[in-house]
C-alpha angles and dihedrals in degrees: 000000000000128000109251117233112248113261138125124215110234132197088249089059092048092049091053092045088055093049091046090052091054092051092047090054091049094049092047088053092052092044091052091053098041123003114209110213093174092054090047091053092048091049091050090051090051092049093051095042094046097047091050093042090055086062091051098263105158100204114120129234088255092053091050089052090049091053091049090050091050097251121142115256126200110219145103107320095229092048093051090049091047090055093045090052091048091050090055093044094051092046091054096041095105090055094061127084105233090203093058121091090198090059089045090058092045091055091050087054088060096043095056100025111150089001102075131035093218095053110159093010135093115256120273096199139063118273135195135181113237136192100204104309094338119101107230098177137000111220123224114280113270094247090064097048098087093050092045091052093044089053092048093052091044089054090046091055096041093049097045091104098038107040121060108252091233091058094039091054091052092049091050091049093053096041092049091052089047093052091043091200098184136059088229138005098042096133094045091048093048092053094041094048092049087055089049091052093047091045090054088056097041119007094214089074089073085072102037110101099220088156089066090060091047090053090054090051096036098138092049088049091058093039092054091050092050092046091053091047088059096039094051095230138073098233098116092044092051091053091046094050094045087055090050090050091048092049092048091051091049089052092050093046091054091049093048092050091050092047092046096050114085111250116246117267094248089060096049090048090049093051093050089061090062118091115238113262095006123123119221131195118228089253092055092048091050089053090052088056096037087237123162107185114072096193091050092046092051090049098043102037118010099044097046092040089056092046090053091048092242096128135033130211121239090216106034092168091058104040094167098048115128087228092062116135133177136216133191115268110244 
C-alpha cells in the first residue's frame, strides 16, 4: 500500500473539473464530426515550443515548425536538439503507459538524449532549485529518489479508480517536480507526463496545448509550486493547473468552432484572387479588393481570414512587423 500525497479536494477544484468535462464532451463531438489535422499540428507545435521555452529555450514557434517540417534551422545546437527530442517524445506519447515507471524513464531518455549523461536514469547527485544565486528549495537526496518515485507511481495506480484523472494528473505533476528525480528535464517531463495521463483518459488531450497556457502564466506556475512546497500540500498547484487545462480547452474550443464554421462568401472570393504560393503585403491585397481603408480592411478581411485558417503569415513570430505578408493556405 502506497503513501498518498497530501492534498485536499476543494469545491473550486470540483467546479473546474465539471466545466472541463463539459468542454471535453463538446470538443469530442466536434472532432467526431470533423477532425482538424491542421489545428492538431499547430497545437502540437505550441505544446513543444511552450514547454521548451519555459526552460529558457530561445527557438521561436516558426523555428519549431521548421524543424517538424524537416527544414534546417539556425540556432544553438543544444536548443535545436532539445526541440528535436521533444518532437519525438510527443509523437510517441500515445505508445507509452503513463502508469508505468519503466516507460517514464524511457521517455526521459528521449527528452534529454545526447544532452544529459544520465538520460533515462534517476539522478545520482544532489539537486536544488535556485532563483539566481538564492536556494529556493533543496530536493530530496538522490538515494531516496527511486523509492519516492516508486511510491508515487504505486499511488497513481492504486487511485486510478478513486481519484478523478484530472486531479490525479495535477498531483503527479507537482509531486514529480517536488522530487526532482532527474539531473535535467524535470519540468519538461512533468508537463509531458501530465499530458500522457490526461491523454490516456481522453485522447483529445494529446492535442491540447496546456503548455502554452503555462508559458503565459509562467511566474504563477513557479509561485504555486513554491507555495505548495512551504504549505506541505499540492492544493494551490492543483487549482492552478486545472485552470490552465480549462483555459487551454476554451482556446481550442474557440479555434475548432471558427474552423468548423463556413467562412463568409466575401472571404472565399477574396482568397480566390490570391495566386497559390505567392506572398502579398496588406497594400497589395487591398489593391486586389479595390479597398481604401486599411483599418477596415484588416478588420473585415485579414483578421477573419486568419481566424478561418485561409491565409498564413510570412513572419508568424512577428505578427505586427511592417514587413508582414500573407499567402493563401493550401
